[in-house]
CSV table of C-alpha atoms and ligand atoms in Angstrom, one decimal:
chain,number,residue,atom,x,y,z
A,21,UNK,CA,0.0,0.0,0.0
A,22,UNK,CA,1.7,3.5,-0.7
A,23,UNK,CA,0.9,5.3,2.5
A,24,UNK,CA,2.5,2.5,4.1
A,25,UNK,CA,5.0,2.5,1.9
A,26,UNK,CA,5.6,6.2,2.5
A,27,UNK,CA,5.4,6.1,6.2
A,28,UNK,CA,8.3,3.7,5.9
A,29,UNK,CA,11.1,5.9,5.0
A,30,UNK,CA,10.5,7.3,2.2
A,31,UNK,CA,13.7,8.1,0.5
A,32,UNK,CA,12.7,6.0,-2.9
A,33,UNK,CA,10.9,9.4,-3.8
A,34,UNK,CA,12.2,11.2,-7.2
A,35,UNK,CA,12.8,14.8,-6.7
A,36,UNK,CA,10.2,17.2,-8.1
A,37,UNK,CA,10.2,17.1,-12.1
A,38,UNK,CA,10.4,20.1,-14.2
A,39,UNK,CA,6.2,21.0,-14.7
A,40,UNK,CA,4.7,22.3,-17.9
A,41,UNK,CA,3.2,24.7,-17.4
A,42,UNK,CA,0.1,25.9,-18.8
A,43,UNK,CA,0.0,28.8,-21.1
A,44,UNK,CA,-1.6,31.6,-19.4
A,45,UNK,CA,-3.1,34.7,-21.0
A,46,UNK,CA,-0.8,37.9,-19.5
A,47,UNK,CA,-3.1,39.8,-17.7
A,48,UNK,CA,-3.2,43.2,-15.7
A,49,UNK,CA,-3.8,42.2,-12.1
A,50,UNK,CA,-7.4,42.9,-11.4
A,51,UNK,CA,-7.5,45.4,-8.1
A,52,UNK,CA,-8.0,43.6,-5.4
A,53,UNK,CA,-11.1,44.4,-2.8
A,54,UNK,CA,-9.3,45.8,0.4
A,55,UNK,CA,-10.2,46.7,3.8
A,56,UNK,CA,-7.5,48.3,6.1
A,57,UNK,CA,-5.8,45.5,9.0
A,58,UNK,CA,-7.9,46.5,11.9
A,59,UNK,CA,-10.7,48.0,10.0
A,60,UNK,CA,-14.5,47.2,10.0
A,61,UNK,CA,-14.7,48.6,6.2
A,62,UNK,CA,-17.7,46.8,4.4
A,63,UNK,CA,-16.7,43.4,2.4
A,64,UNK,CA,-16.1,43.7,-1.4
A,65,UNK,CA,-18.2,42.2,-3.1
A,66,UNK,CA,-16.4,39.1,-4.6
A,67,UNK,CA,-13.2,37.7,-4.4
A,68,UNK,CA,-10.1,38.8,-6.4
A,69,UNK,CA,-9.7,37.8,-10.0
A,70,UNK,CA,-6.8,35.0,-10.9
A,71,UNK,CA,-3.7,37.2,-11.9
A,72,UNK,CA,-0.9,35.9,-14.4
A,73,UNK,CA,2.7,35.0,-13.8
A,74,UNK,CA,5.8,35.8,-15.8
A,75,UNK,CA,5.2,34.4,-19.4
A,76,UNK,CA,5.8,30.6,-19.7
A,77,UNK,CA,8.7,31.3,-21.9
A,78,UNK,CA,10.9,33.1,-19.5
A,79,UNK,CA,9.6,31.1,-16.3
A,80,UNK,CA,10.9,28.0,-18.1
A,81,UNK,CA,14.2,29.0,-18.8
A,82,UNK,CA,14.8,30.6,-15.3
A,83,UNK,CA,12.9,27.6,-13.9
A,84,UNK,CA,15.1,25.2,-15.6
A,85,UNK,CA,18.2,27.1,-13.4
A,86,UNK,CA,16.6,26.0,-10.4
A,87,UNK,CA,16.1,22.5,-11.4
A,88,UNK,CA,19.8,22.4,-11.6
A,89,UNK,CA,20.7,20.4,-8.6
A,90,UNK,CA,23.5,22.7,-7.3
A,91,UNK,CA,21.8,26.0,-7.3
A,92,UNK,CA,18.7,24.2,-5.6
A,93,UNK,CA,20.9,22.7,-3.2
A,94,UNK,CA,22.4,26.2,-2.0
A,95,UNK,CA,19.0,28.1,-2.4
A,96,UNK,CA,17.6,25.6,0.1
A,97,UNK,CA,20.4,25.4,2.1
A,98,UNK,CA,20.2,29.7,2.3
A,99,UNK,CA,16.7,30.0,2.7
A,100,UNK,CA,17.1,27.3,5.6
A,101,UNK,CA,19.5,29.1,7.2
A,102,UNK,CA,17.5,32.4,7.1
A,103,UNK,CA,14.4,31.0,8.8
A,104,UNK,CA,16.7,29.7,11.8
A,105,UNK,CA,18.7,33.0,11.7
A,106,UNK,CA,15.2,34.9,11.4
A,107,UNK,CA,13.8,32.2,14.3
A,108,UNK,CA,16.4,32.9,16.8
A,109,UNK,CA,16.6,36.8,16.2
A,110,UNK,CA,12.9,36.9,17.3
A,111,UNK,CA,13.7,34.9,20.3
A,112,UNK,CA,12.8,31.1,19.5
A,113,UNK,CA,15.3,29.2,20.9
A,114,UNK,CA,15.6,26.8,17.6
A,115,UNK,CA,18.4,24.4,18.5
A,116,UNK,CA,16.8,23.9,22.3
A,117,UNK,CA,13.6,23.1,20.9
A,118,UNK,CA,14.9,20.7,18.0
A,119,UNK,CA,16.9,19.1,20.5
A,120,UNK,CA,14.0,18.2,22.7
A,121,UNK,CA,11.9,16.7,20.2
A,122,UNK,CA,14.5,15.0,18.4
A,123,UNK,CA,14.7,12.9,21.5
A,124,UNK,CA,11.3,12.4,22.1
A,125,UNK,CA,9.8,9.1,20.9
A,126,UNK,CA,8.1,9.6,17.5
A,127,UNK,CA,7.3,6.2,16.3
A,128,UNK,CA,5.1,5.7,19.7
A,129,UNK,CA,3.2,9.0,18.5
A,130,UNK,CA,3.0,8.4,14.9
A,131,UNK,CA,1.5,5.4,15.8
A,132,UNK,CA,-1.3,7.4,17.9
A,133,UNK,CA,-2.5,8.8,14.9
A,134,UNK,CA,-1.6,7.3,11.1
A,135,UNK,CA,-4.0,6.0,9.4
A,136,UNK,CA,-2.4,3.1,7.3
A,137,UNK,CA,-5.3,3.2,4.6
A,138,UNK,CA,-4.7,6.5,3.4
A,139,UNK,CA,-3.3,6.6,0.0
A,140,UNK,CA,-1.1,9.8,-1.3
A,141,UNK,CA,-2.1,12.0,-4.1
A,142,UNK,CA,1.0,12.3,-6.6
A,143,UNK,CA,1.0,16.2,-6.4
A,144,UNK,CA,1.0,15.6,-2.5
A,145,UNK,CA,4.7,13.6,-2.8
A,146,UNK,CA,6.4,15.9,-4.7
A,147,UNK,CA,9.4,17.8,-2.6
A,148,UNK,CA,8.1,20.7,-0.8
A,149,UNK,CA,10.1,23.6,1.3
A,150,UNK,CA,13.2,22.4,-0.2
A,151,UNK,CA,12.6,18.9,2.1
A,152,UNK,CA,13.1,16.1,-0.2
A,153,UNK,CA,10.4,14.2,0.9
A,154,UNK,CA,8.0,17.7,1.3
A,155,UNK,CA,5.4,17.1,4.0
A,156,UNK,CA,5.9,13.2,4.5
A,157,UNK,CA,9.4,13.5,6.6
A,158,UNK,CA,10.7,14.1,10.1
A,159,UNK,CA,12.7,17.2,9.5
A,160,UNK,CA,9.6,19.2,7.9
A,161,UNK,CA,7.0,17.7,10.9
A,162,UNK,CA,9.5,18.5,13.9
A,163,UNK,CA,10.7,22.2,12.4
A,164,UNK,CA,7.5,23.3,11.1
A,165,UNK,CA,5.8,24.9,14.3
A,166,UNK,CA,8.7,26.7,14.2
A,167,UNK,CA,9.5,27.7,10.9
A,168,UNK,CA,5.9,29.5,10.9
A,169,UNK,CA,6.7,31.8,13.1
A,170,UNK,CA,9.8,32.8,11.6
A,171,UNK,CA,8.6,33.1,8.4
A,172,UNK,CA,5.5,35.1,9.4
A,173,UNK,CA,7.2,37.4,11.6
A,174,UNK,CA,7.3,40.0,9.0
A,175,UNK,CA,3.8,39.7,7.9
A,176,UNK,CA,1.8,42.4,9.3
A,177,UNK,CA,4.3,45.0,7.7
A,178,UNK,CA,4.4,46.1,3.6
A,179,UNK,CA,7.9,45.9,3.4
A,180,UNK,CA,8.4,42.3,5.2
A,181,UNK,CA,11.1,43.7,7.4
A,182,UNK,CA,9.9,44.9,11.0
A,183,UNK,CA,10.3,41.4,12.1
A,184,UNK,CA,7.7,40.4,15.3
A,185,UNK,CA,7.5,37.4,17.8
A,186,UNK,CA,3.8,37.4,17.1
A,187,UNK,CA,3.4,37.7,13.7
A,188,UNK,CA,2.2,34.5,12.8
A,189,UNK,CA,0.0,35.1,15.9
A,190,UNK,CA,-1.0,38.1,14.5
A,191,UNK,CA,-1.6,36.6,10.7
A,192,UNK,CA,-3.7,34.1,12.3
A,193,UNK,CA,-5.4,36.7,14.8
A,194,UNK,CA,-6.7,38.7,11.8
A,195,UNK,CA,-7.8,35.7,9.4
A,196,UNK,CA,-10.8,35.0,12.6
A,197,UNK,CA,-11.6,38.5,12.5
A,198,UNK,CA,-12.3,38.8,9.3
A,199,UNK,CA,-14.1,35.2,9.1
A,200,UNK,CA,-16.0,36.7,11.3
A,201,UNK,CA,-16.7,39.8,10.2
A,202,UNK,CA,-17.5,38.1,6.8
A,203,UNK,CA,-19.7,35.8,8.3
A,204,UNK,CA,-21.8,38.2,10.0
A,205,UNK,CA,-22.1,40.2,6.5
A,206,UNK,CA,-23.5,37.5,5.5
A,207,UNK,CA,-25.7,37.1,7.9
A,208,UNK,CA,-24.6,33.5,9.8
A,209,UNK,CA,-23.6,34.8,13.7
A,210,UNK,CA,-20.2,33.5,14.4
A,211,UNK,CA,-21.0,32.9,17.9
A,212,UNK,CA,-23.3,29.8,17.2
A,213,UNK,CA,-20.2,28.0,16.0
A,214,UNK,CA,-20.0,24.6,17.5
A,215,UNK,CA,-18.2,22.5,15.1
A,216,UNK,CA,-15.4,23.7,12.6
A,217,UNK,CA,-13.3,21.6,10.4
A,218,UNK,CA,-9.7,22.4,9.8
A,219,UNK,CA,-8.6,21.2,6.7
A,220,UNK,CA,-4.6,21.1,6.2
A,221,UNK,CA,-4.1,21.9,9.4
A,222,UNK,CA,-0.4,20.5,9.7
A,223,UNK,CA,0.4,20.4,14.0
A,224,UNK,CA,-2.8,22.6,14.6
A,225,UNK,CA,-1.3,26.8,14.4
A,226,UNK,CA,-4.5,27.0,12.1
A,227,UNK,CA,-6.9,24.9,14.3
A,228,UNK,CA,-6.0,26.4,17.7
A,229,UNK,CA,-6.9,29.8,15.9
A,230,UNK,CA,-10.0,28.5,15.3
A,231,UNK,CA,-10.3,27.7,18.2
A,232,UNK,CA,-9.7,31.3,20.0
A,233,UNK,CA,-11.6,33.2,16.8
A,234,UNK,CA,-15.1,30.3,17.6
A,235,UNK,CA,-14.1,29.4,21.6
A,236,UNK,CA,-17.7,27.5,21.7
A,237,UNK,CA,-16.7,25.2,19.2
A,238,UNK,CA,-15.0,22.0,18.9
A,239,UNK,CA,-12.4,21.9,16.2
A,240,UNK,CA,-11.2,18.3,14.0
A,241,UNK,CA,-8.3,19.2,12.5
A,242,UNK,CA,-7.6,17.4,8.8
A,243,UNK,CA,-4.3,16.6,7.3
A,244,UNK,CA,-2.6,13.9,4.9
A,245,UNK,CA,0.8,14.0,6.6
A,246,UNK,CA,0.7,11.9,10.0
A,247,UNK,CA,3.7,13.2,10.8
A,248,UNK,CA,2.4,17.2,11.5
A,249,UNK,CA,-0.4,15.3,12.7
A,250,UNK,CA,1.8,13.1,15.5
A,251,UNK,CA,3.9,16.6,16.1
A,252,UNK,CA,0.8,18.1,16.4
A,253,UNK,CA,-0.9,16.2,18.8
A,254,UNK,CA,2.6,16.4,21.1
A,255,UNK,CA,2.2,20.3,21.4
A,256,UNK,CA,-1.2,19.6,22.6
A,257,UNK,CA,-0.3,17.8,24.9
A,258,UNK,CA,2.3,20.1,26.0
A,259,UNK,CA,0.0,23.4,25.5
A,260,UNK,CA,-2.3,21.2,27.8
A,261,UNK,CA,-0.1,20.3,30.7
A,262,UNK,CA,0.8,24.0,30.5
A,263,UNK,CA,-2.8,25.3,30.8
A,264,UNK,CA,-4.1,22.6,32.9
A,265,UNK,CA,-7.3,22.5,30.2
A,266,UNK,CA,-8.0,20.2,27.3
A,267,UNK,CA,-8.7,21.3,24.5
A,268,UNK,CA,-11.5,21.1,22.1
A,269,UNK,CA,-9.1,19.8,19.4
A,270,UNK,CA,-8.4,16.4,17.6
A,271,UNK,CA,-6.9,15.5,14.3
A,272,UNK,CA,-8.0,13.0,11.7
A,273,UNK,CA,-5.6,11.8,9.1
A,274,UNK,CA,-7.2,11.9,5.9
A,275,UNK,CA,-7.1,13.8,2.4
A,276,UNK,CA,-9.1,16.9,2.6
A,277,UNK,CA,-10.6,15.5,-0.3
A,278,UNK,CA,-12.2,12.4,1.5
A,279,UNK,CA,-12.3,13.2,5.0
A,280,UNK,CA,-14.4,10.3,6.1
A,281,UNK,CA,-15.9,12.9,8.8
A,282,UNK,CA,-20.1,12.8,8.8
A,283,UNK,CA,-21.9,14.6,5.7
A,284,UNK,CA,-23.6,18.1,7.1
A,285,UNK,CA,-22.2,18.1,10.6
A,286,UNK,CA,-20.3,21.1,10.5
A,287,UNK,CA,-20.8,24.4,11.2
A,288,UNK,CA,-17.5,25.8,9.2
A,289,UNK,CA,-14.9,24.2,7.4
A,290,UNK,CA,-11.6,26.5,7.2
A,291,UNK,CA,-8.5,26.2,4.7
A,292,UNK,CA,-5.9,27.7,5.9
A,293,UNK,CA,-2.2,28.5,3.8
A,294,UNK,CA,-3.2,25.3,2.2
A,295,UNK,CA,-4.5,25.9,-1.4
A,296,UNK,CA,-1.1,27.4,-2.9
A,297,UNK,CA,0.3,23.5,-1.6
A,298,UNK,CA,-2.5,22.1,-4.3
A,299,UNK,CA,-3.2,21.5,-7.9
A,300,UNK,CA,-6.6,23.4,-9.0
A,301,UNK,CA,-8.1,20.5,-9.4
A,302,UNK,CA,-8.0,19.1,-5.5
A,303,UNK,CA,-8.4,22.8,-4.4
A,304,UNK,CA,-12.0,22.1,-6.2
A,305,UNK,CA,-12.4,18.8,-5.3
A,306,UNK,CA,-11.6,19.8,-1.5
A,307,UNK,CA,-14.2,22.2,-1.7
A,308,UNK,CA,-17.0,19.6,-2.9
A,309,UNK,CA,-15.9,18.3,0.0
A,310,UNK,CA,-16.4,21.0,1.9
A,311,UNK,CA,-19.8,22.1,0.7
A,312,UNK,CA,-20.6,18.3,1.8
A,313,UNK,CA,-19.3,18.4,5.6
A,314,UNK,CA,-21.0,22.2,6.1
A,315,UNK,CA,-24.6,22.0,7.2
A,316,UNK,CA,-27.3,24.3,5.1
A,317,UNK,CA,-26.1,27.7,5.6
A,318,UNK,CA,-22.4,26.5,6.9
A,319,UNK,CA,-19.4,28.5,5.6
A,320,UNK,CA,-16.7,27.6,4.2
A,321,UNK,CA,-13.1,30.0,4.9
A,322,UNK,CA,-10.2,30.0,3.0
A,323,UNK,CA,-6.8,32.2,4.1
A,324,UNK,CA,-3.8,32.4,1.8
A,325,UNK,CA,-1.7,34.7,-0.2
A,326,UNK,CA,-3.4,37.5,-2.0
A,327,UNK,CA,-1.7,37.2,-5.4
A,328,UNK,CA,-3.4,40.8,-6.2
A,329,UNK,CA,-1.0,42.3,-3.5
A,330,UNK,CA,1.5,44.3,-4.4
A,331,UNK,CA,4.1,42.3,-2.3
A,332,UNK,CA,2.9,39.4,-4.4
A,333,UNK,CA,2.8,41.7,-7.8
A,334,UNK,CA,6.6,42.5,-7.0
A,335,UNK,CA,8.0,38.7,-7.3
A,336,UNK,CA,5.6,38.4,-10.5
A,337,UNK,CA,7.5,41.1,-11.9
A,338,UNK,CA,10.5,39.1,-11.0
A,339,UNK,CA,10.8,35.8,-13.1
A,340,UNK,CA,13.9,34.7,-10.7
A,341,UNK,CA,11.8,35.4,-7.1
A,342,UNK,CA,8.9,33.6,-8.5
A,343,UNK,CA,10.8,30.5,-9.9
A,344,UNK,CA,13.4,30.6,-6.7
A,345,UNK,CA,9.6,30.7,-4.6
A,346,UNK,CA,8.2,28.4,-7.0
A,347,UNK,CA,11.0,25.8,-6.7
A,348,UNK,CA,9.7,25.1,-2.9
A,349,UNK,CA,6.2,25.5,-4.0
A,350,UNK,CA,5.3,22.7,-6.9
A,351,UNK,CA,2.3,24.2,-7.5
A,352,UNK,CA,2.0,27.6,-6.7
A,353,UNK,CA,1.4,28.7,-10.6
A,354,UNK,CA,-1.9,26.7,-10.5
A,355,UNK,CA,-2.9,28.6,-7.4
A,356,UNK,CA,-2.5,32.2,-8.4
A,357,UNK,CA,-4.1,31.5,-11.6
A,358,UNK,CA,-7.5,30.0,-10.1
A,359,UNK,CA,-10.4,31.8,-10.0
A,360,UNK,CA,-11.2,31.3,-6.5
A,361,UNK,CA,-14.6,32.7,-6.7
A,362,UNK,CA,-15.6,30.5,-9.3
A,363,UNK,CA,-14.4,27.6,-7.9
A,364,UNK,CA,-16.2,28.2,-4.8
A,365,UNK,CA,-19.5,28.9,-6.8
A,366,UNK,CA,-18.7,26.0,-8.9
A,367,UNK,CA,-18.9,23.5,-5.7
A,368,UNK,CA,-22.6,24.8,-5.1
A,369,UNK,CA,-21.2,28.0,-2.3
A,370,UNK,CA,-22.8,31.0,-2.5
A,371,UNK,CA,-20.5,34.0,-4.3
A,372,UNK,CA,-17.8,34.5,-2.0
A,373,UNK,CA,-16.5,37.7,-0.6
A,374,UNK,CA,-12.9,38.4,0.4
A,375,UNK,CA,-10.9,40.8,2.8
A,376,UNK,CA,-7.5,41.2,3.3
A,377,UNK,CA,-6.0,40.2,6.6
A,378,UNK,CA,-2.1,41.0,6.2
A,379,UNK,CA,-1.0,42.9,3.5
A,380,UNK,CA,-0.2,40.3,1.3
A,381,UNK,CA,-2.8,37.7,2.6
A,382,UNK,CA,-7.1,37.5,1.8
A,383,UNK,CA,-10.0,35.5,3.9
A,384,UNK,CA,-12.0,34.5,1.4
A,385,UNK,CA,-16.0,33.2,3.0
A,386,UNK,CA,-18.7,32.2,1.5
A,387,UNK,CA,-21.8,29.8,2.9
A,388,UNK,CA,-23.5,26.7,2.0
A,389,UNK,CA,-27.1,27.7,0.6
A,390,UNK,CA,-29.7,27.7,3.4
A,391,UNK,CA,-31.7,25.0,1.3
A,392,UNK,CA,-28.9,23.3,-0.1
B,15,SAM,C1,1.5,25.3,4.5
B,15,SAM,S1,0.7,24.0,5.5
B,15,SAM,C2,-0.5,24.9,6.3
B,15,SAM,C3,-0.8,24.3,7.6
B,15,SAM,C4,-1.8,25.1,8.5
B,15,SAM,N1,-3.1,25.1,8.0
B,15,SAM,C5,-1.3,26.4,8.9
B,15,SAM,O1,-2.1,27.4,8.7
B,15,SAM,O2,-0.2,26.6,9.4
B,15,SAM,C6,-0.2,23.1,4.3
B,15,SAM,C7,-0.8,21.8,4.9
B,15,SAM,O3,-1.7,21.2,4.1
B,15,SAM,C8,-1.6,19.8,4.1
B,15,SAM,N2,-2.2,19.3,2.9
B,15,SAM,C9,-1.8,19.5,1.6
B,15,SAM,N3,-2.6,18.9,0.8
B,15,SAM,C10,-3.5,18.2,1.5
B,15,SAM,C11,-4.6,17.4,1.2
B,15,SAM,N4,-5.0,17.1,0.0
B,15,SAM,N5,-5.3,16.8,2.3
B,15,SAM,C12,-5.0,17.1,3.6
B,15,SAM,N6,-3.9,17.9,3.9
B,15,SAM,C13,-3.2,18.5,2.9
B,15,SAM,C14,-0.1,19.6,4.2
B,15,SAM,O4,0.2,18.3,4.7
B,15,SAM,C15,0.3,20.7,5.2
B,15,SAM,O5,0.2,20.3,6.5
C-alpha cells in the first residue's frame, strides 16, 4: 500500500520534475477588494480575479536554473538558514527546541495517529520547502511549528522587514476576524459556532486559531501527513499540561478530499495556507468536499496569499523570485491562476466575498445555501 510505503522511510521518492506549465493569458492584475488591518470597512463584493505570472517562456528557462541540482541545493540550504537565523533573532530558541523533540519518541506518537489506509495523491509527494520528501518526513514535521513563526514574523508590515515574535499570531489573529466579520455580512452569527473543520491543518497553528476566533466550538483538524499530525498532537499535549485545560481539538488523518468525517455536521470548514500547496483540481475537489461536511447555511473559509497584492505583484514582476519561490512550491502557478470565486461557486457555495488580513494575505468566506 503507498501510505505505508511512504510512512516507511520514504527516501525511494524522485525529486520534483520540471512542470509544464500551462499557457496563461498575460493579464493586468485585477484590483483587489481591500479593507485596512484593523478596520471594519464593508466586504467587497467578490473575491479577487486569478492574476498571471511571468510568461511561460521566461519562467521555463529561469525555472530550468533552479532544477539544476547545485543552485537548488544552496538556495535551500540559504533560505534554511535564514528562517533559523530569522527564528532565533525573534527569540525562538531553535536548536533547544529541535533538541527536545528529536529525543522524544516519535514512532510511539505516529502510531497514535496514522491511518495506514490513506493513499497519497501524486502532487501531494512531490518535494516541498526544499525537504526532499515535502510534507511526509521528520525534518519538515518537527521544524514546522517553528518555521511558521519565523517566516510570518514580518507579515503584518508592507515591506516584510519589521520582524515580530507574534506575527504569525498576529496573521492568524486577523484571518478569525475577518471570518468573522465576513460571516456576519452574510448574515450567519459567528457565535453559534460549535463544530469547525480544519482542513490542512499540519500540528494545529490554524486549528487552535480556530479555536480562540469560535471558543464555543470543537475543532477536528484534517491533514494527509501523520507526521504534522503526530507533532501536532505532542504540542497539545504540552500546550495542555501548560494550561491545565483540554482542548476542544483532535486530528483526523485523511485527504481533505475524503475526509471520512459525517456529511452536514459542521458548522465551518476552514482552509488555511493550504490551497497554494495544491493542484486546481484538489483545491476544487476539496471544496465539494467541503460544501458536503457544512450543514445548510455552513461557511466555508479559506486564508492564503493574495496574489493581487502588491508584495505578491513584486516577485511576479520578478521571473527569478517567482521561480526561486516556486521551486519550494510545486504548484504555486496553479494557485495564483485559479479563479477562487468560481471555484467556490462551482462546488454549489454562495458568491464568495474576500478581505484582506495581512497585507499580502485574503480570507476568502462564502456559505452553504440555506436549502442546499
Ligand atoms: C502550508 S501548510 C498549512 C498548515 C496550517 N493550516 C497552517 O495554517 O499553518 C499546508 C498543509 O496542508 C496539508 N495538505 C496539503 N494537501 C492536503 C490534502 N490534500 N489533504 C490534507 N492535507 C493536505 C499539508 O500536509 C500541510 O500540512
Amino acid at each position: 500500500m503507498q501510505g505505508q510505503r511512504l510512512l516507511q522511510g520514504s527516501a525511494h521518492r524522485p525529486a520534483a520534475k520540471p512542470q509544464q506549465q500551462p499557457r496563461q493569458p498575460r493579464r493586468r492584475p485585477a484590483a483587489a477588494p481591500r479593507a485596512a488591518a484593523g478596520s471594519s470597512a464593508a466586504p467587497a463584493a467578490a473575491a479577487a480575479a486569478p492574476v498571471a505570472p511571468p510568461p511561460p517562456a521566461i519562467m521555463g528557462v529561469v525555472e530550468g536554473l533552479f532544477q539544476w541540482k547545485p543552485l537548488f541545493n544552496m538556495a535551500a540550504k540559504k533560505a534554511r538558514s535564514m528562517i533559523v537565523q530569522r527564528g532565533e533573532a525573534i527569540g525562538i530558541d531553535w536548536a533547544g527546541a529541535m533538541a527536545k523533540r528529536r529525543a522524544h519518541d516519535w514512532d510511539a506518537e505516529l502510531k497514535g495517529v496514522v491511518n495506514y489506509a490513506v493513499t497519497y495523491p501524486d502532487y501531494y509527494t512531490k518535494a516541498f520547502h526544499a525537504y526532499e520528501q515535502g510534507n511526509l518526513c521528520w525534518d519538515s514535521a518537527l521544524e514546522v511549528t517553528l518555521a511558521a513563526q519565523s517566516v510570518h514574523a514580518g507579515v503584518m508590515d508592507p515591506a516584510n522587514k519589521a520582524f515580530r515574535r507574534d506575527g504569525d499570531a498576529a496573521l492568524r489573529g486577523a484571518y478569525g476576524e475577518r471570518t468573522r466579520q465576513l460571516m456576519a455580512a452574510q448574515g450567519f452569527d459567528p457565535a453559534s459556532v460549535r463544530s469547525a473543520v480544519d482542513l490542512g491543518c499540519a500540528t494545529g497553528l490554524s486549528s487552535l486559531a480556530l479555536l480562540e476566533a469560535f471558543p464555543g466550538a470543537a475543532v477536528t483538524g484534517v491533514d494527509l501527513s501523520p507526521y504534522f499530525l503526530a507533532v501536532g498532537r505532542y504540542e497539545q499535549r504540552e500546550r495542555e499540561a501548560d494550561t491545565g485545560r483540554p482542548e476542544a481539538l483532535s486530528f483526523v488523518h485523511a485527504p481533505a478530499e475524503a475526509t471520512g468525517l459525517p456529511a452536514a455536521s459542521c458548522d465551518l470548514v476552514s482552509m488555511c495556507l493550504v490551497a497554494h500547496e495544491l493542484p486546481q483540481s484538489a483545491t476544487r475537489a476539496i471544496l465539494r468536499e467541503a460544501y458536503r461536511l457544512l450543514k445548510p447555511g455552513g461557511v466555508m473559509a479559506i486564508m492564503e496569499m493574495n496574489p493581487a497584492s502588491p508584495a505578491f505583484q513584486r516577485i511576479f514582476s520578478n521571473p527569478f523570485a517567482f521561480a526561486a519561490f516556486k521551486s519550494t512550491e510545486p504548484h504555486l502557478t496553479e494557485y495564483v491562476t485559479l479563479d477562487l470565486a468560481a471555484a467556490y461557486t462551482d462546488a454549489g457555495f454562495n458568491a464568495p466575498q474576500q478581505l484582506e488580513n495581512t497585507p499580502r494575505h485574503r480570507t476568502v468566506v462564502a456559505r452553504k445555501p440555506q436549502a442546499a
